[in-house]
Coordinates of N, CA, C and O and ligand atoms in Angstrom, one line a residue:
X476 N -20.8 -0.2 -26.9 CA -19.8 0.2 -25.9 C -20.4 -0.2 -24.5 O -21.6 -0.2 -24.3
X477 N -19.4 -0.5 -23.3 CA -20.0 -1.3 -22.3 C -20.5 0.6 -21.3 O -20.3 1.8 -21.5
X478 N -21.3 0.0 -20.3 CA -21.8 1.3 -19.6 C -21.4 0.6 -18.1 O -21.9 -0.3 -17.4
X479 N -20.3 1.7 -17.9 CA -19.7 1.7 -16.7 C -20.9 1.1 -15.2 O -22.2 1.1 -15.2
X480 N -20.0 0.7 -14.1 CA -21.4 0.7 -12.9 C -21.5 2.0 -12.2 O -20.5 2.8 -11.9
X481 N -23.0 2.2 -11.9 CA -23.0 3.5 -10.8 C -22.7 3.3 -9.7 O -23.1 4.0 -8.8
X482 N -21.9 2.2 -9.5 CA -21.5 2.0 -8.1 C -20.9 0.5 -7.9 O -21.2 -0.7 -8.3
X483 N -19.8 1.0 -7.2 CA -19.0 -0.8 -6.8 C -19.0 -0.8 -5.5 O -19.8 -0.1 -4.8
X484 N -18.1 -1.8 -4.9 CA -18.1 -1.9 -3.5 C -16.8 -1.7 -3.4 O -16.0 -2.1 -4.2
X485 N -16.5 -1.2 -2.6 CA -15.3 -1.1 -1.9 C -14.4 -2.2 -1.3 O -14.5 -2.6 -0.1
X486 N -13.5 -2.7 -2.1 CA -12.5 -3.7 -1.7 C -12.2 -3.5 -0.4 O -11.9 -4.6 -0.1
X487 N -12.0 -2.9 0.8 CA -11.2 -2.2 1.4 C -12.2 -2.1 2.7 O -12.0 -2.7 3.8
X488 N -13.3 -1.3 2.4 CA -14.3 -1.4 4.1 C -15.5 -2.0 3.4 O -16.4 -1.9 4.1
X489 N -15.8 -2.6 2.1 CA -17.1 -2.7 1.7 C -18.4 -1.5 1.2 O -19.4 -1.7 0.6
X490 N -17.9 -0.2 1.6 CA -18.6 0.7 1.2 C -19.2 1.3 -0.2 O -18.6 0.4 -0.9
X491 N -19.6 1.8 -0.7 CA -20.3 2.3 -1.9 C -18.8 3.1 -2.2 O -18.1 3.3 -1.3
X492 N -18.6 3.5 -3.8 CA -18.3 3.6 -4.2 C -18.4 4.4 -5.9 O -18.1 3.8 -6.9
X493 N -18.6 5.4 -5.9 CA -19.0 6.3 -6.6 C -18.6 6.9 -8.2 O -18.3 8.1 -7.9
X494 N -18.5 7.0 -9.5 CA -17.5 7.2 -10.5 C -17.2 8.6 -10.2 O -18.0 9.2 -9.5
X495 N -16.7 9.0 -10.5 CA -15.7 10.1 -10.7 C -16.0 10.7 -11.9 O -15.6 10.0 -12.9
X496 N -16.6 12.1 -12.1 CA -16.7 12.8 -13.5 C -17.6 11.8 -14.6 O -17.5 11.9 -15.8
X497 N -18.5 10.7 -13.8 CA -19.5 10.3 -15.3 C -20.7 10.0 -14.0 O -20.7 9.7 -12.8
X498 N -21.7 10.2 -15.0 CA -23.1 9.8 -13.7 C -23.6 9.0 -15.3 O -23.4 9.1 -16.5
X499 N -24.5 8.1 -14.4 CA -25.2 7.3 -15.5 C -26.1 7.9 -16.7 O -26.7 7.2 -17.5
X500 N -26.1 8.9 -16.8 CA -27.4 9.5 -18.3 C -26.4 10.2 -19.2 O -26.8 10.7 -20.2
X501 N -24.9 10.1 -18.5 CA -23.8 10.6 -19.3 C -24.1 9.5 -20.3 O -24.3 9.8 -21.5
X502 N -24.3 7.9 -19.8 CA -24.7 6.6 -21.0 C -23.0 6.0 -21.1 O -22.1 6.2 -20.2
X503 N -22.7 5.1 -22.3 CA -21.8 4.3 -22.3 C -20.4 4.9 -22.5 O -20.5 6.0 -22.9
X504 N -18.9 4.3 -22.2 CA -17.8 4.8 -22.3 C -17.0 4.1 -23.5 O -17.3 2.9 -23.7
X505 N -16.5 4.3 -24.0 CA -15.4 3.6 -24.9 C -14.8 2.4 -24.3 O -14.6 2.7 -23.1
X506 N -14.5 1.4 -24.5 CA -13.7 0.2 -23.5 C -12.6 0.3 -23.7 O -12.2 0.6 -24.8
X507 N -11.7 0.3 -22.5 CA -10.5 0.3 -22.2 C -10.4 2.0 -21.5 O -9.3 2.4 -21.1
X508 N -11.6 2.9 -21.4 CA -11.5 3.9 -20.9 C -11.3 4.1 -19.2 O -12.3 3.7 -18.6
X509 N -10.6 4.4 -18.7 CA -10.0 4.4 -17.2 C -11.4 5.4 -16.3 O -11.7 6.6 -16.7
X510 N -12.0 4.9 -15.2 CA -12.7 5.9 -15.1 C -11.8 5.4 -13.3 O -11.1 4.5 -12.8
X511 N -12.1 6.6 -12.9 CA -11.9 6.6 -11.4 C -13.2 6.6 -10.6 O -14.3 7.2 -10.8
X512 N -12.8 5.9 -9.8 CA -13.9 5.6 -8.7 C -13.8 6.2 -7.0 O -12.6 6.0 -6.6
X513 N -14.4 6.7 -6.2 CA -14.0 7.3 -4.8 C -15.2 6.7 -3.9 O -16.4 7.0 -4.0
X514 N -14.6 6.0 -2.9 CA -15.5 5.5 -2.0 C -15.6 6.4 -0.8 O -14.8 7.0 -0.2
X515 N -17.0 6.2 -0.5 CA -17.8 7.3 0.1 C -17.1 7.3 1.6 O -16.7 8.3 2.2
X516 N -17.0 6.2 2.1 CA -16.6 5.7 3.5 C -15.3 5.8 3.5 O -15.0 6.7 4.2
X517 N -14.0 5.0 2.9 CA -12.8 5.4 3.4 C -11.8 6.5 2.4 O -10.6 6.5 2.5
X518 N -12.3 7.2 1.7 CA -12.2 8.0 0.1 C -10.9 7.4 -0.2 O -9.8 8.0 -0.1
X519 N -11.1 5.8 -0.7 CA -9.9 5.2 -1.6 C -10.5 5.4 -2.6 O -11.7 5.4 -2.7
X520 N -9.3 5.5 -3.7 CA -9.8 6.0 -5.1 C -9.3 4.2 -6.0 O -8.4 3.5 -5.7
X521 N -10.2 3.9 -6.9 CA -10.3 3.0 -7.5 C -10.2 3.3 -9.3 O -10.9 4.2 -9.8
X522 N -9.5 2.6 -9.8 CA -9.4 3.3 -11.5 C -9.5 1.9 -11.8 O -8.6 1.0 -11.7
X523 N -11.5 1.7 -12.4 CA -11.9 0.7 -13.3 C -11.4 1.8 -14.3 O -11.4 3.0 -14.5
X524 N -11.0 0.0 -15.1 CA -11.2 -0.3 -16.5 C -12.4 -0.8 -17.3 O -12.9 -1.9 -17.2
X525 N -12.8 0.3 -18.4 CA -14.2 0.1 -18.8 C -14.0 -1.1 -19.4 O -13.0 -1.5 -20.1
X526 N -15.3 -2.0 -19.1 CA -14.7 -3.1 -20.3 C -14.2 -4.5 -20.0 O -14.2 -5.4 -20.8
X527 N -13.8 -4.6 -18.9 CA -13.2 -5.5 -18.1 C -14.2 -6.5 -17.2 O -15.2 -5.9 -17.3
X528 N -14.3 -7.4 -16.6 CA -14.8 -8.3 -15.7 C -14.1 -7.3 -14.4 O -13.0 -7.0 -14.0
X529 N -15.6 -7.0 -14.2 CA -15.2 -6.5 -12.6 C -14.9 -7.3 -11.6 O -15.5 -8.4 -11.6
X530 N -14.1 -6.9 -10.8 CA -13.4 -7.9 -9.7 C -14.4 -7.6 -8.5 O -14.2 -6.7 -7.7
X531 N -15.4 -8.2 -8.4 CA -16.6 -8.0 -7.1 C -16.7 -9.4 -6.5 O -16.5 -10.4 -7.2
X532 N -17.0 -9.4 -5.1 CA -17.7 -10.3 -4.8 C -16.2 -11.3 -4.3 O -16.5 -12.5 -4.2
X533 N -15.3 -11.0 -4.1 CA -14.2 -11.4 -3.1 C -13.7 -10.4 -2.2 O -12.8 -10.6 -1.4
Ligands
ZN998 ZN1 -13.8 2.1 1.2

């Protein structure tokens, strides 16, 4: 099972970005499990898809 990131970037100002209800020693998620994400700096909320090619780095 894939193991979510502890952190993305924020599409939006670039800031960190946080999961929502899993911290990493929680360990791997099921794929296709929806986690939400909340960024520290503008608190937009982000719903990765476990499992997926993360969209970073544009
Ligand atoms: Zn942001």
């Amino acid at each position: 099972m894939p193991l979510p990131d502890a952190e993305i970037t924020c599409v939006d100002c670039g800031g960190a970005c946080y999961p929502l209800g899993w911290h990493p020693e929680d360990g791997e998620l099921e794929a296709g499990t929806v986690l939400p994400y909340r960024c520290r700096d503008c608190m937009d909320r982000w719903d990765i898809v476990i499992g997926e090619e993360a969209d970073e780095g544009w």
